[in-house]
Coordinates of C-alpha atoms and ligand atoms in Angstrom, one line a residue:
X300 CA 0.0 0.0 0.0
X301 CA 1.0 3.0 -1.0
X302 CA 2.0 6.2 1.5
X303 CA -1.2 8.6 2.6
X304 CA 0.6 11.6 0.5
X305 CA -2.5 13.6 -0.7
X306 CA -4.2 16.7 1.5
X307 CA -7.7 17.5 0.9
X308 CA -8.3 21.8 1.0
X309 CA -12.2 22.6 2.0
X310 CA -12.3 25.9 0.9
X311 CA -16.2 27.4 1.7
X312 CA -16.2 30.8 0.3
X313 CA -19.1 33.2 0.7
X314 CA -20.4 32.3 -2.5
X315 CA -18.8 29.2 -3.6
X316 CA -17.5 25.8 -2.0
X317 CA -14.2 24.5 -3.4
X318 CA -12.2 21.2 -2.9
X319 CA -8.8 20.8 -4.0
X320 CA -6.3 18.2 -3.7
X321 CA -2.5 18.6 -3.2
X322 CA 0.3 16.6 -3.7
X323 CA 3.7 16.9 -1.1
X324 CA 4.8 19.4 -3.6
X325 CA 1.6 21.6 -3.4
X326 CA 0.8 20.7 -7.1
X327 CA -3.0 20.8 -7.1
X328 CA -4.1 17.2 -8.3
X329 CA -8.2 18.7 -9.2
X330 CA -10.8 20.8 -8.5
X331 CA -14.2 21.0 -7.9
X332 CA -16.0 24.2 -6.9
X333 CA -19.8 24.9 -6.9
X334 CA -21.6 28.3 -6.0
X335 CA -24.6 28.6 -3.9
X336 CA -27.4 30.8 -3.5
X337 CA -27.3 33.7 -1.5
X338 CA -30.6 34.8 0.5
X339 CA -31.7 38.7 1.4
X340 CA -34.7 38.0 3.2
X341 CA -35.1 41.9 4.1
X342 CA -33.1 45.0 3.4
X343 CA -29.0 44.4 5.0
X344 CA -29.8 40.9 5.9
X345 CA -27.5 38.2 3.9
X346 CA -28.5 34.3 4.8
X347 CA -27.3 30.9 3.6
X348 CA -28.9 27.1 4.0
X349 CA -26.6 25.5 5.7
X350 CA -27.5 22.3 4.2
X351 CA -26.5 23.9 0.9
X352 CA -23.5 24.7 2.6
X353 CA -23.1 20.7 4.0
X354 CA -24.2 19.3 0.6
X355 CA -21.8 21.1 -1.8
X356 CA -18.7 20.1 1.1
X357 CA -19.6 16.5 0.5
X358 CA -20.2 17.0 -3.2
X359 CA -17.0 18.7 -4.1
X360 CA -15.0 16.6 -2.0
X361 CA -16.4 13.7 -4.2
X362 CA -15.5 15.2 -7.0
X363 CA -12.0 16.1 -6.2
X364 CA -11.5 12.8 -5.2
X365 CA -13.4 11.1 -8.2
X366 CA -10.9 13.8 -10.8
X367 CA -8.0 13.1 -9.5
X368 CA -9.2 9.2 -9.5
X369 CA -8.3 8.4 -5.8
X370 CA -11.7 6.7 -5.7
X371 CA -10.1 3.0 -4.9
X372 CA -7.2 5.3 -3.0
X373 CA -8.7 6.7 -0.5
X374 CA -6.1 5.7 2.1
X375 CA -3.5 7.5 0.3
X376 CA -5.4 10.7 1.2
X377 CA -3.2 11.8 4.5
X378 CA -5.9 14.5 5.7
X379 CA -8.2 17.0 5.0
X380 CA -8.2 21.0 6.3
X381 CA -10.9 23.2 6.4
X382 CA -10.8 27.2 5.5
X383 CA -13.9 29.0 6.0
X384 CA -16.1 32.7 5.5
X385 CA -15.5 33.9 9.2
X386 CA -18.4 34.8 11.4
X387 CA -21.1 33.5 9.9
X388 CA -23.0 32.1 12.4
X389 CA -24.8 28.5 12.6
X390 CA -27.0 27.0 15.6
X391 CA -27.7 23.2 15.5
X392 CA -29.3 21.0 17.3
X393 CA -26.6 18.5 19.2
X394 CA -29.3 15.7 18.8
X395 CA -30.3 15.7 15.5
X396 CA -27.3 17.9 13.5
X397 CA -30.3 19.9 12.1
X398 CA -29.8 23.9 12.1
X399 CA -32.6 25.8 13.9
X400 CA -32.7 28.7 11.4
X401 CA -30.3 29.5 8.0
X402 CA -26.3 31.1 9.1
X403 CA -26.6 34.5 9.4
X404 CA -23.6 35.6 7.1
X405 CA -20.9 38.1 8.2
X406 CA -22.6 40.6 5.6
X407 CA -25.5 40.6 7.9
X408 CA -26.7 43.9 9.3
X409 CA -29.4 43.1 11.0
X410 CA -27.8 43.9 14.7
X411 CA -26.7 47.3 13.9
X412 CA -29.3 48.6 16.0
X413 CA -28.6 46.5 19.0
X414 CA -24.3 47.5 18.3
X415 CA -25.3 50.6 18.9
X416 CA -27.2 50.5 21.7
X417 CA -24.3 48.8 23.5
X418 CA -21.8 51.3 21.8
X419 CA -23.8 53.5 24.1
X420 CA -23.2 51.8 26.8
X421 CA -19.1 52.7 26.7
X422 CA -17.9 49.2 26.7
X423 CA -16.5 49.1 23.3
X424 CA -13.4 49.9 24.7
X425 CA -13.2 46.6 26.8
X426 CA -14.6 44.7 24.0
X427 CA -11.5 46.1 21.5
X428 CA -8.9 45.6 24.1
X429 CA -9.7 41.9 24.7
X430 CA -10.7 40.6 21.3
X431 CA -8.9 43.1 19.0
X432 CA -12.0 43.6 17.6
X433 CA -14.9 46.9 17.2
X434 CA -18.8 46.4 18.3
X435 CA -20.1 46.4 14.9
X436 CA -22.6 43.6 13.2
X437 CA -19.6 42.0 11.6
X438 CA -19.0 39.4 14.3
X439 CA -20.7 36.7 15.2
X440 CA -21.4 37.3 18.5
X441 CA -24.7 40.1 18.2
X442 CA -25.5 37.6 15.3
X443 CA -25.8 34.3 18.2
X444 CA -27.6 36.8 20.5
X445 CA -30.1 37.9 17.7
X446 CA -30.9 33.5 17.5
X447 CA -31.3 33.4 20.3
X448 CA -33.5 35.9 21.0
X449 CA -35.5 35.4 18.1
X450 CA -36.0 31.6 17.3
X451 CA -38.7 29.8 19.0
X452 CA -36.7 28.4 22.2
X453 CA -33.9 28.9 21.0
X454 CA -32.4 30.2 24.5
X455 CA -34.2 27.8 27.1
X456 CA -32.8 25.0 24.6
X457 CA -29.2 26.5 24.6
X458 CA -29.6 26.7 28.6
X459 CA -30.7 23.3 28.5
X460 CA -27.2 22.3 26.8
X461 CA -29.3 21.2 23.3
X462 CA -27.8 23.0 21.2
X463 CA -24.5 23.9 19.6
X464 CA -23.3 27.2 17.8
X465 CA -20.3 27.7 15.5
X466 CA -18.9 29.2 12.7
X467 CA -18.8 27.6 9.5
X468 CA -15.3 25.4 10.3
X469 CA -17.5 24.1 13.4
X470 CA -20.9 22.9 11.6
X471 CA -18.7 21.2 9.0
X472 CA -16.0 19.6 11.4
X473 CA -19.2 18.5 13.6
X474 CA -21.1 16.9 10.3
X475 CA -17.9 15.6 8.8
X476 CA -17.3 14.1 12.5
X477 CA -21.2 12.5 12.6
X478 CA -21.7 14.6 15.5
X479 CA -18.7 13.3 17.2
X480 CA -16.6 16.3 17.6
X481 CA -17.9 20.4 18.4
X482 CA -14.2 22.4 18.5
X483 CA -13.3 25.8 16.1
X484 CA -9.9 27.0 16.2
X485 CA -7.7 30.0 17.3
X486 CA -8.5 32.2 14.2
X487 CA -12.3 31.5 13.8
X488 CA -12.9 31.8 17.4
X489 CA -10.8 35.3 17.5
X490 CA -13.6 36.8 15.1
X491 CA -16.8 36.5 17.4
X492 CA -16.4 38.8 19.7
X493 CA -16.3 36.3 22.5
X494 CA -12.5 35.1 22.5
X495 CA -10.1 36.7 24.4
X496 CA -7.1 36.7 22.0
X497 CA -4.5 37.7 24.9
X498 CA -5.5 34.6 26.8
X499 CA -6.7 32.5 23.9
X500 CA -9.9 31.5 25.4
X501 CA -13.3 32.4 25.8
X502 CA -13.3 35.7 27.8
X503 CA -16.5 35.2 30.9
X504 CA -17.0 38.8 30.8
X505 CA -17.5 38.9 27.0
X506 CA -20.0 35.9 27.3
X507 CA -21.9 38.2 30.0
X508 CA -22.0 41.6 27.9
X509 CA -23.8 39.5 24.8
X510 CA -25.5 37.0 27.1
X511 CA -24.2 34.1 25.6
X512 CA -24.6 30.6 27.5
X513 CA -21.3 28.6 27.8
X514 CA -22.9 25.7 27.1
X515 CA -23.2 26.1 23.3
X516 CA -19.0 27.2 22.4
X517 CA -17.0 24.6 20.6
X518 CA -13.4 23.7 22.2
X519 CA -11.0 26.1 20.3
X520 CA -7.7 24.1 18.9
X521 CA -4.2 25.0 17.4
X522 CA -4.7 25.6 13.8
X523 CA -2.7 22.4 12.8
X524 CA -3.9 19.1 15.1
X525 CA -6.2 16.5 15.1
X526 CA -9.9 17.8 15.3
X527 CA -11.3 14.4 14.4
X528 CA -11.9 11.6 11.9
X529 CA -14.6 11.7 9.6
X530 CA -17.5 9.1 9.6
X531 CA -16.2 6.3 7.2
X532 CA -19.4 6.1 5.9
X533 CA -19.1 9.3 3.8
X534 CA -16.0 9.2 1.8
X535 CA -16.1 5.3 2.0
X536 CA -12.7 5.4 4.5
X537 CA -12.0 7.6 7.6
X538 CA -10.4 10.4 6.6
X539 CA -8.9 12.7 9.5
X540 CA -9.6 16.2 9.5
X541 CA -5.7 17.8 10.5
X542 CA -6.1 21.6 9.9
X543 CA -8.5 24.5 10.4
X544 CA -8.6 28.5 9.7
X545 CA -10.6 31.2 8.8
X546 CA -10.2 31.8 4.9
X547 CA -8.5 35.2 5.5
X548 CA -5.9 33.7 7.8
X549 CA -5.4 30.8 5.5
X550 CA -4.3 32.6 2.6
X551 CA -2.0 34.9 4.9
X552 CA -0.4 31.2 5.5
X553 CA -0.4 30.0 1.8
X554 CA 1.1 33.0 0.9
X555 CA 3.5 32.3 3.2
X556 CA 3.8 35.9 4.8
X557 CA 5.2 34.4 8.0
X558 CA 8.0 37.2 9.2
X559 CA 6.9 40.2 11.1
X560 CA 5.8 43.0 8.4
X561 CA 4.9 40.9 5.7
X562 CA 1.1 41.5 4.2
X563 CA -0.9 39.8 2.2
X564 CA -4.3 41.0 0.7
X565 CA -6.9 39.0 -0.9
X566 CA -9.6 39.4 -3.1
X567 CA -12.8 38.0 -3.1
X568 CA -16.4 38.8 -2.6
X569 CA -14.6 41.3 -0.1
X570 CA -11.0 42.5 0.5
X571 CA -9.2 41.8 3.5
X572 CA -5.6 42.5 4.3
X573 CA -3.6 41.3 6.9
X574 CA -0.1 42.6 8.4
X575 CA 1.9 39.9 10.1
X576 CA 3.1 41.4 13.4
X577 CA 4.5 38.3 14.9
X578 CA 3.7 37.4 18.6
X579 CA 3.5 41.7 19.1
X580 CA -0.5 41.9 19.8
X581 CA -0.4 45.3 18.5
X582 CA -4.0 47.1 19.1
X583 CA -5.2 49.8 16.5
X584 CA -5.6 53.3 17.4
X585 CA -7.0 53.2 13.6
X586 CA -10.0 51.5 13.3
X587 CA -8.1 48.2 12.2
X588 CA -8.5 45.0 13.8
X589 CA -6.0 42.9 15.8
X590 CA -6.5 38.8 15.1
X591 CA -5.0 35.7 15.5
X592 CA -2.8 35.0 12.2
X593 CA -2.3 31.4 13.3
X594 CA -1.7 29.5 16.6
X595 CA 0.6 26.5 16.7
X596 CA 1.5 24.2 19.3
X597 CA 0.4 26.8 22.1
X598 CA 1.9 29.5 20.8
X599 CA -0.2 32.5 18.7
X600 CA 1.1 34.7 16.1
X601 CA -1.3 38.0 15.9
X602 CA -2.1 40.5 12.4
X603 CA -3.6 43.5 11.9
X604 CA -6.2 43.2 9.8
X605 CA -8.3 45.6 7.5
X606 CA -11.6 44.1 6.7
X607 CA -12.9 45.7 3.3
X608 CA -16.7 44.4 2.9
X609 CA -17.2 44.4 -0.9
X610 CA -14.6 44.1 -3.7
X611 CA -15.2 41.5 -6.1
X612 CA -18.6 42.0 -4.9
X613 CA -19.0 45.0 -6.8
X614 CA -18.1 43.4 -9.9
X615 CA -20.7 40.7 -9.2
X616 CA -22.9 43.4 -8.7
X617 CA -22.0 45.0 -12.1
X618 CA -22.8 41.8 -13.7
X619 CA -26.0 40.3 -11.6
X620 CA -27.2 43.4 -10.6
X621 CA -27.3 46.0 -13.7
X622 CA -26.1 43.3 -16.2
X623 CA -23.2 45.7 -17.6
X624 CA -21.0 43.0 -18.1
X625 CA -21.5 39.4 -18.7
X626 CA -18.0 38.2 -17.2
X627 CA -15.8 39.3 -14.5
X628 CA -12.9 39.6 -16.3
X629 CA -14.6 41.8 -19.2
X630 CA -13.6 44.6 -16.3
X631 CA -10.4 44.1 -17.3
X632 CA -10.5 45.6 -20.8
X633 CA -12.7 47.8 -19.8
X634 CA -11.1 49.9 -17.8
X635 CA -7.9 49.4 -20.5
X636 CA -10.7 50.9 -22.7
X637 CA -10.7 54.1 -21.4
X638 CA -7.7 56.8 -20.8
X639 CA -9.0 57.7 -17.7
X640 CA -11.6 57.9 -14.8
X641 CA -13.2 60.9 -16.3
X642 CA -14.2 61.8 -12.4
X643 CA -16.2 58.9 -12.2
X644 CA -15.4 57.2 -8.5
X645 CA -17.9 54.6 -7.0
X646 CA -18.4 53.6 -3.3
X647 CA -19.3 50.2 -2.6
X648 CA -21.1 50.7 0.6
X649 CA -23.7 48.0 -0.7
X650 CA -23.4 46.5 2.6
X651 CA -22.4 49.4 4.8
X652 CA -18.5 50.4 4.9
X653 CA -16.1 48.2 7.0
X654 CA -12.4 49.1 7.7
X655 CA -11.8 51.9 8.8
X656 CA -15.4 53.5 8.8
X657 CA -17.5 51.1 10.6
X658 CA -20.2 52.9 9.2
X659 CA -22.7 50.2 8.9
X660 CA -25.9 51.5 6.9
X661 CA -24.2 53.5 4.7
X662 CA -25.3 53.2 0.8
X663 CA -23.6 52.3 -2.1
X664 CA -23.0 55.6 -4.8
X665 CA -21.5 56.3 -8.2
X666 CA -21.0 60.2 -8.4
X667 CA -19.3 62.4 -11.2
X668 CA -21.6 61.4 -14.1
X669 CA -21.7 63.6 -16.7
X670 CA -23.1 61.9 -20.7
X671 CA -19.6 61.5 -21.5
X672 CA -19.2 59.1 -18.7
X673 CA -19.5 55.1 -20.7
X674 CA -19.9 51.6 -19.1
X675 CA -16.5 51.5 -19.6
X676 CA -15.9 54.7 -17.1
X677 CA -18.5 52.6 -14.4
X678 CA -16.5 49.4 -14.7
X679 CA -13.2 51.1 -14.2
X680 CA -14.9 52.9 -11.3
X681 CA -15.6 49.8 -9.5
X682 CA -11.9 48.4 -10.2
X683 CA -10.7 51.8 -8.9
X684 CA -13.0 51.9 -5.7
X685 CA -11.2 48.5 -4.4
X686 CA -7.7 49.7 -4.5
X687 CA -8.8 53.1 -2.9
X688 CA -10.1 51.5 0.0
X689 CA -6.7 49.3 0.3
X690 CA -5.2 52.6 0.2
X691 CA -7.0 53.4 3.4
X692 CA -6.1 50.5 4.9
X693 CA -2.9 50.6 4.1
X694 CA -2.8 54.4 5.4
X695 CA -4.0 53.1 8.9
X696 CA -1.9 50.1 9.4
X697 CA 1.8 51.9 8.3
X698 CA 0.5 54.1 11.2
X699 CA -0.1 51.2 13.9
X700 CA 2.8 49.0 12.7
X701 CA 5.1 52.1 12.5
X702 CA 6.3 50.6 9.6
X703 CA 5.6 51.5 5.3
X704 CA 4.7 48.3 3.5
X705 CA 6.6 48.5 0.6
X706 CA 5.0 45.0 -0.6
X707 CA 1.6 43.0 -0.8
X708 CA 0.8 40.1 -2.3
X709 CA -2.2 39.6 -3.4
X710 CA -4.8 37.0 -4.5
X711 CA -8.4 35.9 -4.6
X712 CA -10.7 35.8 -7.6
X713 CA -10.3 39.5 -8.6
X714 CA -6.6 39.7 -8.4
X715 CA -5.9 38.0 -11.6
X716 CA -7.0 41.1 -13.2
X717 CA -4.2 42.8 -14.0
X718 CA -5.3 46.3 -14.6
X719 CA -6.5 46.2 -11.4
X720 CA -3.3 44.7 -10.0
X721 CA -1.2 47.8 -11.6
X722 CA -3.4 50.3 -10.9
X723 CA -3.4 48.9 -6.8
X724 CA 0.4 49.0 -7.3
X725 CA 0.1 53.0 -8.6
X726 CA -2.0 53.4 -6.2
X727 CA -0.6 52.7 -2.9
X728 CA 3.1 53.6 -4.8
X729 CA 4.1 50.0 -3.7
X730 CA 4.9 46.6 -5.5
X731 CA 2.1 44.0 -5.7
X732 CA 3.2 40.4 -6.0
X733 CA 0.9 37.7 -7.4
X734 CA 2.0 34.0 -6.9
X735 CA 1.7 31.6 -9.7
X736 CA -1.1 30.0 -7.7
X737 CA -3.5 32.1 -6.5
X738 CA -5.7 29.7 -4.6
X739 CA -3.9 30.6 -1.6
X740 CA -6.8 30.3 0.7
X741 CA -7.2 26.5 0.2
X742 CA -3.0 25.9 -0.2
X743 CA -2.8 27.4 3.3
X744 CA -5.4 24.7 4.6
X745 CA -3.6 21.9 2.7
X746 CA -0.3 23.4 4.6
X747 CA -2.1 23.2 8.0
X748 CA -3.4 19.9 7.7
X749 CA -0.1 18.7 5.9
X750 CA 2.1 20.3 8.8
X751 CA 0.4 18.2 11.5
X752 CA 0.1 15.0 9.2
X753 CA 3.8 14.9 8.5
X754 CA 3.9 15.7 5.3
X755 CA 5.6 19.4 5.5
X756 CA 8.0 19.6 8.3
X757 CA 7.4 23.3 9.9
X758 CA 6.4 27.1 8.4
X759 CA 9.8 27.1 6.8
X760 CA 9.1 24.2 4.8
X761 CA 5.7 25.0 3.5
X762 CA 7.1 28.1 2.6
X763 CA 9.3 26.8 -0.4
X764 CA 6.6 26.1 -2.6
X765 CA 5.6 29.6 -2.5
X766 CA 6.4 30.8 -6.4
X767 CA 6.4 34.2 -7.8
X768 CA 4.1 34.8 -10.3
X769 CA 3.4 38.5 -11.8
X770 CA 4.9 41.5 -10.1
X771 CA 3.6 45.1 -10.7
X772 CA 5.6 47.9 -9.8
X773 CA 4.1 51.7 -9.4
X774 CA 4.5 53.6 -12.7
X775 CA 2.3 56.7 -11.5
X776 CA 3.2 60.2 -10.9
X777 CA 2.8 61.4 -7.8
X778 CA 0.7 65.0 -8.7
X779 CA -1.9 62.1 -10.5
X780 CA -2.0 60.0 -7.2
X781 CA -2.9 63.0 -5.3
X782 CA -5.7 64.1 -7.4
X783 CA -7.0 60.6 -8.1
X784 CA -7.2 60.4 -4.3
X785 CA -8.1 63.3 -3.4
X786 CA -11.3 62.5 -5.5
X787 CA -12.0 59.7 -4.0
X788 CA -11.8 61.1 -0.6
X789 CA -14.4 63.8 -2.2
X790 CA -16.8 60.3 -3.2
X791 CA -16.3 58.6 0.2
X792 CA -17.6 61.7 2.3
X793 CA -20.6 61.7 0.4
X794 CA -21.2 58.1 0.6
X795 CA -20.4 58.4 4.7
X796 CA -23.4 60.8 5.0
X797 CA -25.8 58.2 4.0
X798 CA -24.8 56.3 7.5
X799 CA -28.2 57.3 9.3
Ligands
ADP236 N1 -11.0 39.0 -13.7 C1 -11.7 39.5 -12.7 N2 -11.7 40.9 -12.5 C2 -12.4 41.4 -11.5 N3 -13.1 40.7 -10.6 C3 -13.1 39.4 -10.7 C4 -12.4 38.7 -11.8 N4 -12.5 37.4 -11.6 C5 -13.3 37.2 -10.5 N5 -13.7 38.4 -10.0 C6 -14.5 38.6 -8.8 O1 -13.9 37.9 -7.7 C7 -14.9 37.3 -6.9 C8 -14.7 35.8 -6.8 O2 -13.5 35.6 -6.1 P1 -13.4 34.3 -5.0 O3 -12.0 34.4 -4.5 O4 -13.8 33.1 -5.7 O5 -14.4 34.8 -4.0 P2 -15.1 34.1 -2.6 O6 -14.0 33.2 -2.1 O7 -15.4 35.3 -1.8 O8 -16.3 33.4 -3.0 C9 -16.2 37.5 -7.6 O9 -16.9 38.5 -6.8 C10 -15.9 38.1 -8.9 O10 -16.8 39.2 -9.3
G3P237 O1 -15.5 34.2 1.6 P1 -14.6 35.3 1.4 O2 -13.3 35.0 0.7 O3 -15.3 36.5 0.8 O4 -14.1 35.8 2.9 C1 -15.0 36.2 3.8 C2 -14.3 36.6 5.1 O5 -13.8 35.5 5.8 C3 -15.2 37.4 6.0 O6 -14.6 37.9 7.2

């Protein structure tokens, strides 16, 4: 029989579930992704089926498997990680497995009212200092509270100890498991707003302030160990489950920014960036966030983060929403298309504004139209609004770190647009690096779940396979960067107004 060599990547994405499989030299074998519907019941609320969620995990991990015709070899598969949307919130029932209500998703603003009423309360300021984090609807933890509160007995069943919450690592770990095993790790758990990410635990007081019972948090583990086995009965041979992270810190790990000062930004349905500060836990006097990057063998390695709620987003948008473009990468030529922005700026704020606004129910805007403004202008205007807003980020976090980043690397669907890549370079005046692989997310949950398997030795090892792709340097004047931001800055305090 042949050595267990192959590592199973979970990737589940806001809008789409992926499985890939990886060889020991972080060659992926196949892929299968599948996207799933998204739910706005009312205005600013964002829900998904967790079944959906469940079924597409099982389906694409068949299909991986099935492509890459390890369907007699399952035993050669070594282990599988898991990398997940953070925050979004399920509640199950321990008995039957069955959620109580869809996960309220991390774009969710339903709570906002309730974030404010405890911002008034003046205990944001113990809340930042012990999770890293700011009281905005974000987190999971208003999202729990709002469950409970509103689902038919929902909280006498959670005080009875019947019920279990997690984020999307948990539900899957505990289905993949058969109901065996209820644990999250280090990184999930730092983005509820109930983890203390000084003492790596769940913080009593924090439990209190949301009224969260005990009863219903998963153990948290190191992001590389053994959560559990999955029930032979699905995959046909137990398979055991060796790494966990949140998607954001997963791809900080597959793009192996592992010294102090290196950043990484990825782009998805949003954009989030994240600063490696080492074991330095440094809290933001910026509106960033402090998180766990990664925990390993005891020992946690903390970021800033900027949390940017809608980049690729806004191209989906252009596409499903006012049908201006048939494919994502059209944007590309687009924006090539046209010499310049002609004063045409966009804010996403389709879902409020994140990092460093917190400005949750402010509205989306496209201003500067005149009729010489084209599709063209609107598309490039989207691409342009992203790399503004990693501007601001990248503003804010040279000022915590007390340090200029002179490099990000970049990935997630939209970075393999290269106009946008260059302009983000011109933008921030920095270089951009784009690996050769840009499915970083789900190499960084193969490296997890291969680290503690055997197959990659330590950080030092996975970080070998890391390989330069494209690298954009800044080619812009600096008089144009001014104005170019200066406009935007114009654009964002209108679109901050609309925060009633
Ligand atoms: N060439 C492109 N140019 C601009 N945006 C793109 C391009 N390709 C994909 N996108 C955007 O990237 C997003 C998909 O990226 P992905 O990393 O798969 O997201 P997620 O993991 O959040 O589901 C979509 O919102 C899509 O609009
Ligand atoms: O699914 P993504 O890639 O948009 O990432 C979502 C983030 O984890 C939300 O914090």
């Amino acid at each position: 029989m042949r050595k267990a060599q192959y590592i199973i990547a979970l990737d589940q994405g806001t809008t789409s579930t992926r499985s890939i499989i990886f060889t020991p030299t972080g060659q992926a074998l196949s892929v299968s992704r599948r996207e799933f519907p998204q739910h706005y019941p009312k205005l600013g609320w964002v829900e998904h089926n967790p079944e959906d969620i469940w079924n597409d995990a099982i389906f694409t991990i068949k299909t991986a498997i099935s492509e890459a015709k390890l369907d007699n070899k399952i035993s050669e598969i070594a282990a599988i990680g898991i990398t997940n949307q953070r925050e979004t919130v399920v509640l199950w029932d321990k008995a039957t497995g069955k959620p109580l209500y869809n996960a309220i998703v991390w774009q969710d603003r339903r709570t906002s009212e309730y974030c404010q009423k405890l911002k008034a309360t003046g205990i944001e300021q113990t809340i930042h200092e012990k999770t890293g984090l700011l009281l905005d609807p974000y987190f999971s933890a208003t999202k729990l509270a709002w469950l409970l509160d509103n689902v038919a007995n929902a909280r006498a069943r959670a005080e009875r100890g019947e019920l279990a919450f997690g984020t999307i690592d948990s539900f899957l770990l505990w289905r993949l498991t058969g109901g065996k095993v209820h644990a999250t790790d280090a990184t999930n758990a730092s983005r509820t707003l109930l983890f203390n990410i000084k003492t790596q635990s769940w913080d009593p007081e924090l439990l209190k302030i949301f009224n969260i019972p005990e009863s219903l948090l998963p153990e948290v583990k190191d992001n590389s160990t053994l959560f559990g086995t999955t029930n032979s009965e699905l995959f046909g041979h137990a398979i055991p489950i060796m790494g966990m992270a949140g998607d954001q810190q997963a791809a900080l790990i597959g793009q192996a920014c592992f010294e102090q000062g290196m950043t990484k930004a990825t782009y998805g349905t949003g954009c989030f960036m994240l600063l490696n500060t080492g074991d330095q836990m440094v809290i933001s006097q910026n509106r960033m966030l402090t998180t766990t990057a990664y925990r390993l063998n005891g020992k946690p390695t903390y970021a800033l983060e900027g949390s940017i709620f809608v980049a690729g987003a806004a191209i989906k948008w252009l596409r499903d929403g006012i049908g201006l473009i048939t494919h994502a990468s059209q944007t590309n030529d687009m924006a090539t298309q046209v010499e310049n922005n002609h004063e045409v700026y966009m804010v996403p704020a389709f879902v409020g504004l994140g990092a460093p606004h917190w400005a949750p129910n402010a509205k989306a805007l496209i201003t500067g139209l005149t009729f010489n403004a084209t599709a063209a202008h609107v598309a490039r205007a989207a691409l342009e609004s992203i790399a503004y807003q990693t501007y601001d980020l990248g503003k804010a976090m040279k000022k915590d770190s007390n340090s200029d980043i002179m490099t990000i690397r970049v990935d997630g669907g939209m970075s393999a647009n290269d106009w946008f890549c260059q302009f983000l370079a011109d933008i921030m005046n920095i270089t951009v690096e784009r690996p050769s692989y840009i499915e970083t997310t789900a190499m960084g949950a193969a490296y997890l779940a291969g680290m503690a398997s055997g197959i990659w030795n330590d950080l030092s090892d996975v970080s070998q396979h890391w390989a330069q792709g494209s690298t954009f340097r800044s080619n812009m004047k600096e008089d144009e960067r001014t104005k170019k931001i200066k406009g935007w800055n114009f654009a964002l305090k209108q679109a901050l107004l609309t925060d009633d």
